[in-house]
Short mmCIF file of C-alpha atoms in Angstrom, two decimals:
data_model
loop_
_atom_site.label_atom_id
_atom_site.label_comp_id
_atom_site.label_asym_id
_atom_site.label_seq_id
_atom_site.Cartn_x
_atom_site.Cartn_y
_atom_site.Cartn_z
CA MET Z 40 57.75 -13.42 52.70
CA THR Z 41 59.59 -10.19 52.13
CA GLU Z 42 56.79 -8.10 50.58
CA GLU Z 43 55.57 -5.26 52.78
CA GLY Z 44 51.85 -5.24 53.32
CA PRO Z 45 49.07 -5.71 55.87
CA LYS Z 46 50.07 -8.16 58.56
CA VAL Z 47 47.05 -10.13 59.73
CA SER Z 48 47.82 -12.59 62.50
CA ILE Z 49 45.80 -15.72 63.20
CA THR Z 50 47.94 -16.79 66.10
CA SER Z 51 47.16 -14.91 69.26
CA ASP Z 52 50.79 -14.72 70.38
CA ALA Z 53 52.34 -14.03 66.99
CA PRO Z 54 51.87 -10.64 65.35
CA ALA Z 55 55.20 -10.90 63.57
CA ALA Z 56 55.95 -12.62 60.28
CA ARG Z 57 57.87 -15.40 62.02
CA PRO Z 58 55.92 -16.23 65.18
CA HIS Z 59 57.50 -17.71 68.28
CA PRO Z 60 56.21 -21.13 69.39
CA LEU Z 61 53.03 -21.23 71.41
CA PRO Z 62 53.53 -21.57 75.19
CA GLY Z 63 54.09 -25.19 76.13
CA GLY Z 64 55.67 -26.12 72.80
CA PRO Z 65 54.42 -26.38 69.24
CA PRO Z 66 50.72 -27.14 68.65
CA ALA Z 67 49.65 -30.69 67.95
CA ALA Z 68 49.51 -31.64 64.29
CA ASP Z 69 46.09 -31.10 62.76
CA PRO Z 70 46.25 -32.33 59.15
CA ASP Z 71 42.71 -31.42 58.14
CA LEU Z 72 42.89 -27.83 59.38
CA ALA Z 73 46.46 -27.41 58.12
CA ARG Z 74 45.40 -28.53 54.63
CA HIS Z 75 42.40 -26.20 54.60
CA LEU Z 76 44.40 -23.17 55.71
CA LEU Z 77 47.13 -24.00 53.21
CA ARG Z 78 44.57 -23.98 50.42
CA LEU Z 79 43.16 -20.64 51.47
CA GLY Z 80 46.68 -19.26 51.79
CA ASP Z 81 47.64 -20.53 48.35
CA ASP Z 82 44.54 -18.89 46.85
CA ALA Z 83 45.52 -15.54 48.33
CA LEU Z 84 49.22 -15.83 47.49
CA VAL Z 85 48.73 -16.85 43.87
CA LEU Z 86 46.07 -14.24 43.15
CA GLY Z 87 48.21 -11.60 44.83
CA GLN Z 88 51.14 -12.60 42.61
CA ARG Z 89 48.97 -12.37 39.51
CA LEU Z 90 47.77 -8.90 40.45
CA CYS Z 91 51.36 -7.77 41.06
CA GLN Z 92 51.92 -8.31 37.35
CA TRP Z 93 49.71 -5.28 36.69
CA ILE Z 94 52.20 -2.95 38.39
CA THR Z 95 53.26 -0.31 35.81
CA ARG Z 96 50.84 -1.93 33.31
CA ALA Z 97 47.40 -0.94 34.63
CA PRO Z 98 45.19 1.34 32.50
CA THR Z 99 45.71 4.33 34.83
CA ILE Z 100 47.98 5.32 37.71
CA ASP Z 101 45.02 5.09 40.08
CA GLU Z 102 44.38 1.51 38.98
CA ASP Z 103 48.06 0.68 39.28
CA LEU Z 104 47.86 1.73 42.93
CA ALA Z 105 44.49 0.07 43.53
CA LEU Z 106 45.55 -3.31 42.18
CA SER Z 107 48.86 -3.09 44.04
CA ASN Z 108 47.04 -2.47 47.31
CA ILE Z 109 44.64 -5.35 46.68
CA ALA Z 110 47.61 -7.60 45.98
CA LEU Z 111 49.28 -6.52 49.23
CA ASP Z 112 46.10 -7.31 51.18
CA LEU Z 113 46.03 -10.78 49.65
CA ILE Z 114 49.71 -11.39 50.40
CA GLY Z 115 49.04 -10.33 53.98
CA HIS Z 116 46.28 -12.93 54.19
CA ALA Z 117 48.61 -15.54 52.70
CA ARG Z 118 51.33 -14.81 55.26
CA ALA Z 119 48.96 -15.41 58.16
CA LEU Z 120 47.37 -18.51 56.68
CA LEU Z 121 50.62 -20.14 55.59
CA THR Z 122 52.24 -19.47 58.97
CA ARG Z 123 49.38 -21.19 60.77
CA ALA Z 124 49.30 -24.06 58.27
CA GLY Z 125 53.02 -24.69 58.77
CA ARG Z 126 52.54 -24.89 62.52
CA LEU Z 127 49.67 -27.37 62.22
CA ASP Z 128 50.96 -29.77 59.56
CA GLY Z 129 53.68 -31.21 61.78
CA THR Z 130 56.57 -30.01 59.63
CA GLY Z 131 57.35 -26.70 61.28
CA ARG Z 132 57.68 -24.99 57.91
CA THR Z 133 57.54 -21.20 57.82
CA GLU Z 134 55.52 -19.01 55.49
CA ASP Z 135 58.66 -18.55 53.37
CA ASP Z 136 59.26 -22.30 53.20
CA LEU Z 137 55.72 -22.84 51.95
CA ALA Z 138 55.74 -19.95 49.50
CA TYR Z 139 59.20 -20.44 48.06
CA GLY Z 140 60.12 -24.05 48.78
CA ARG Z 141 57.35 -26.03 47.11
CA THR Z 142 57.05 -27.20 43.54
CA ASP Z 143 54.10 -26.12 41.44
CA ARG Z 144 52.44 -29.51 41.97
CA GLU Z 145 52.48 -28.90 45.72
CA PHE Z 146 50.39 -25.74 45.50
CA THR Z 147 46.69 -26.24 46.20
CA ASN Z 148 45.09 -23.01 45.00
CA VAL Z 149 41.96 -23.03 42.89
CA LEU Z 150 42.62 -22.64 39.18
CA LEU Z 151 40.69 -19.36 39.07
CA THR Z 152 43.41 -17.55 40.99
CA GLU Z 153 46.19 -18.53 38.59
CA LEU Z 154 44.42 -17.60 35.35
CA PRO Z 155 46.43 -15.12 33.27
CA ASN Z 156 45.42 -11.51 33.73
CA GLY Z 157 44.26 -11.12 30.15
CA ASP Z 158 42.97 -7.65 29.40
CA PHE Z 159 41.67 -5.43 32.18
CA ALA Z 160 38.12 -6.77 31.84
CA VAL Z 161 39.29 -10.35 32.42
CA THR Z 162 41.04 -9.27 35.61
CA VAL Z 163 37.90 -7.41 36.72
CA ALA Z 164 35.77 -10.51 36.08
CA ARG Z 165 38.18 -12.69 38.06
CA GLN Z 166 38.17 -10.18 40.92
CA LEU Z 167 34.39 -9.99 40.85
CA VAL Z 168 33.80 -13.69 41.32
CA TYR Z 169 36.66 -14.22 43.78
CA SER Z 170 36.02 -11.21 46.01
CA HIS Z 171 32.32 -12.00 46.41
CA TYR Z 172 33.27 -15.54 47.44
CA ALA Z 173 36.00 -14.29 49.82
CA VAL Z 174 33.69 -11.83 51.58
CA LEU Z 175 31.19 -14.61 52.23
CA TYR Z 176 33.72 -17.22 53.31
CA TYR Z 177 35.83 -15.03 55.56
CA GLY Z 178 32.64 -13.59 57.03
CA SER Z 179 31.54 -17.13 57.90
CA LEU Z 180 35.00 -17.95 59.28
CA ALA Z 181 34.60 -14.99 61.65
CA HIS Z 182 32.03 -17.06 63.58
CA CYS Z 183 34.13 -20.20 64.05
CA PRO Z 184 34.98 -21.28 67.64
CA ASP Z 185 38.75 -20.79 67.28
CA PRO Z 186 39.24 -17.16 68.42
CA ASP Z 187 42.38 -16.69 66.33
CA LEU Z 188 40.75 -17.94 63.14
CA ALA Z 189 37.62 -15.95 63.93
CA GLY Z 190 39.67 -12.79 64.40
CA PHE Z 191 41.47 -13.38 61.13
CA GLY Z 192 38.18 -14.01 59.33
CA ALA Z 193 36.65 -10.80 60.62
CA ARG Z 194 39.60 -8.64 59.59
CA ALA Z 195 40.08 -10.34 56.23
CA ALA Z 196 36.36 -10.01 55.42
CA LYS Z 197 36.58 -6.24 55.92
CA GLU Z 198 39.56 -6.00 53.59
CA VAL Z 199 38.11 -8.11 50.78
CA ALA Z 200 34.88 -6.11 51.04
CA TYR Z 201 36.84 -3.21 49.52
CA HIS Z 202 38.14 -5.52 46.80
CA ARG Z 203 34.53 -6.45 46.07
CA LEU Z 204 33.47 -2.81 45.81
CA HIS Z 205 36.31 -2.16 43.39
CA ALA Z 206 35.33 -5.11 41.19
CA ASP Z 207 31.61 -4.22 41.34
CA ARG Z 208 32.31 -0.65 40.27
CA TRP Z 209 34.46 -1.65 37.32
CA THR Z 210 32.03 -4.35 36.17
CA VAL Z 211 29.23 -1.78 35.97
CA THR Z 212 31.49 0.87 34.43
CA LEU Z 213 32.69 -1.42 31.66
CA GLY Z 214 29.23 -2.87 31.08
CA HIS Z 215 27.75 0.60 30.57
CA GLY Z 216 30.78 2.12 28.85
CA THR Z 217 31.21 1.64 25.14
CA GLU Z 218 30.15 -1.23 22.94
CA GLU Z 219 33.76 -2.41 23.02
CA SER Z 220 34.09 -2.24 26.82
CA ALA Z 221 30.82 -4.13 27.27
CA ARG Z 222 31.99 -6.82 24.86
CA ARG Z 223 35.26 -7.20 26.73
CA MET Z 224 33.49 -7.42 30.09
CA ARG Z 225 31.14 -10.05 28.70
CA ASP Z 226 34.07 -12.01 27.28
CA GLY Z 227 35.89 -11.74 30.61
CA LEU Z 228 32.97 -13.23 32.48
CA GLU Z 229 32.74 -16.07 29.99
CA GLN Z 230 36.46 -16.82 30.40
CA VAL Z 231 36.45 -17.02 34.19
CA TRP Z 232 33.03 -18.52 34.80
CA PRO Z 233 33.98 -22.20 34.28
CA TYR Z 234 36.56 -21.81 37.08
CA THR Z 235 34.14 -20.60 39.76
CA ALA Z 236 32.67 -23.93 40.85
CA GLU Z 237 36.00 -25.07 42.33
CA LEU Z 238 35.72 -22.34 44.97
CA PHE Z 239 32.88 -24.28 46.58
CA GLU Z 240 34.23 -27.82 46.39
CA GLU Z 241 34.51 -30.00 49.48
CA ASP Z 242 36.67 -33.01 50.23
CA GLU Z 243 36.50 -35.44 53.15
CA GLY Z 244 38.84 -33.39 55.31
CA LEU Z 245 36.77 -30.24 54.88
CA ARG Z 246 33.57 -32.17 55.51
CA ARG Z 247 35.02 -33.43 58.80
CA LEU Z 248 35.98 -29.90 59.82
CA ALA Z 249 32.57 -28.51 58.88
CA ALA Z 250 30.67 -31.37 60.57
CA SER Z 251 32.52 -30.69 63.81
CA GLY Z 252 31.78 -26.97 63.52
CA ARG Z 253 35.43 -25.97 63.49
CA VAL Z 254 35.35 -24.13 60.17
CA PRO Z 255 32.55 -23.43 57.71
CA SER Z 256 32.21 -25.19 54.40
CA PRO Z 257 32.04 -22.93 51.34
CA ALA Z 258 29.47 -25.16 49.61
CA PRO Z 259 26.36 -23.68 51.30
CA LEU Z 260 27.49 -20.19 50.29
CA ARG Z 261 27.28 -20.82 46.57
CA GLU Z 262 23.64 -19.81 46.13
CA THR Z 263 24.13 -16.53 48.00
CA TRP Z 264 27.32 -15.89 46.02
CA LEU Z 265 25.53 -16.48 42.73
CA GLY Z 266 22.72 -14.13 43.68
CA ARG Z 267 25.12 -11.34 44.58
CA VAL Z 268 27.27 -11.72 41.49
CA THR Z 269 24.18 -11.93 39.29
CA GLU Z 270 22.88 -8.68 40.77
CA VAL Z 271 26.09 -6.84 39.86
CA VAL Z 272 26.28 -8.34 36.38
CA THR Z 273 22.63 -7.45 35.74
CA ARG Z 274 23.25 -3.91 36.97
CA ALA Z 275 26.05 -3.75 34.39
CA GLY Z 276 23.55 -4.56 31.63
CA LEU Z 277 25.08 -8.01 31.10
CA THR Z 278 24.06 -11.59 31.81
CA VAL Z 279 25.71 -14.31 33.84
CA PRO Z 280 27.19 -16.95 31.53
CA GLY Z 281 25.26 -20.19 31.26
CA PRO Z 282 26.77 -23.42 32.61
CA ALA Z 283 28.98 -25.11 30.04
CA TRP Z 284 31.81 -26.92 31.80
CA SER Z 285 33.60 -26.70 35.15
CA ALA Z 286 37.34 -26.77 35.74
CA THR Z 287 38.81 -28.60 38.71
CA GLY Z 288 42.10 -30.04 39.90
CA GLY Z 289 43.85 -27.10 41.55
CA ARG Z 290 43.19 -28.38 45.06
CA ALA Z 291 44.91 -31.63 44.06
CA GLY Z 292 47.95 -29.86 42.58
CA LEU Z 293 46.87 -30.11 38.95
CA HIS Z 294 47.35 -26.69 37.41
CA THR Z 295 47.10 -24.79 34.16
CA GLU Z 296 49.93 -24.46 31.68
CA GLU Z 297 50.53 -20.87 32.76
CA PHE Z 298 51.04 -21.75 36.43
CA GLY Z 299 54.62 -23.00 36.18
CA PRO Z 300 56.01 -19.67 34.89
CA LEU Z 301 54.03 -17.80 37.55
CA ILE Z 302 55.57 -19.84 40.39
CA ALA Z 303 59.02 -19.61 38.80
CA GLU Z 304 58.67 -15.82 38.83
CA LEU Z 305 57.48 -15.85 42.45
CA GLN Z 306 60.37 -18.02 43.61
CA SER Z 307 63.13 -16.72 41.35
CA VAL Z 308 65.01 -14.55 43.87
CA ARG Z 309 64.84 -17.17 46.64
CA ARG Z 310 66.12 -19.85 44.27
CA GLN Z 311 68.92 -17.62 42.97
CA PHE Z 312 70.01 -16.60 46.48
CA PRO Z 313 69.00 -19.46 48.80
CA GLY Z 314 69.17 -18.42 52.42
CA GLY Z 315 69.62 -14.76 51.50
CA THR Z 316 68.27 -12.04 53.77
CA TRP Z 317 67.55 -8.35 53.14
#
């Protein structure tokens, strides 16, 4: 992808955006791992695209820069993950092919990441729940046996830890601000909360990967995640929303009504100028 941002490689021989083939030819197809990395990459790409929509619209110049930098981190994660996924799914697709050449039904991100930005408090709530999950999952990935994935996990965990600090700070600030800011923060949490359970879902492919010890499952992390998010929300003088309903379907390509326009915006230049280079 053409955006400039952190370049995090998860292929030991490929620091560039378009890696050369591994010595001895392309790696053997690995559908389960390819699917898992594609999902993680889609999460990062879609959330990064959403955050880019705050550029020139954030409440302050500092926040404009902060959200832009968070988005660039996420797009950097997506580049690495999509590149590796394309090399493992047997198709040879590049990161650009996967980002710009799929239909909305082919994206496998969780629904949380595609939710509209709403007001600033909604974005803060979405960042709060996602960044706490990402810190835990990438931190776990840092201990997997694949040295390239482990290296990616370690570096990505450090980056999303800053995203978490940003979200924690704003959650507490809005919760203890004015009556209006506290109401908006509370409403933001209530809007995003039904979409959090999908972060921890497993399917058979992920269970096989986790059972073999190749990558961690997110499911065991949910209790720790809940405890950490609850601590921040409590510190903000608010309460975690009670369970009401849980959204699902993003991993299977079933998305919200707002997702189509988001992907159209993401892919608009590539579709208008197919094969173009800059």
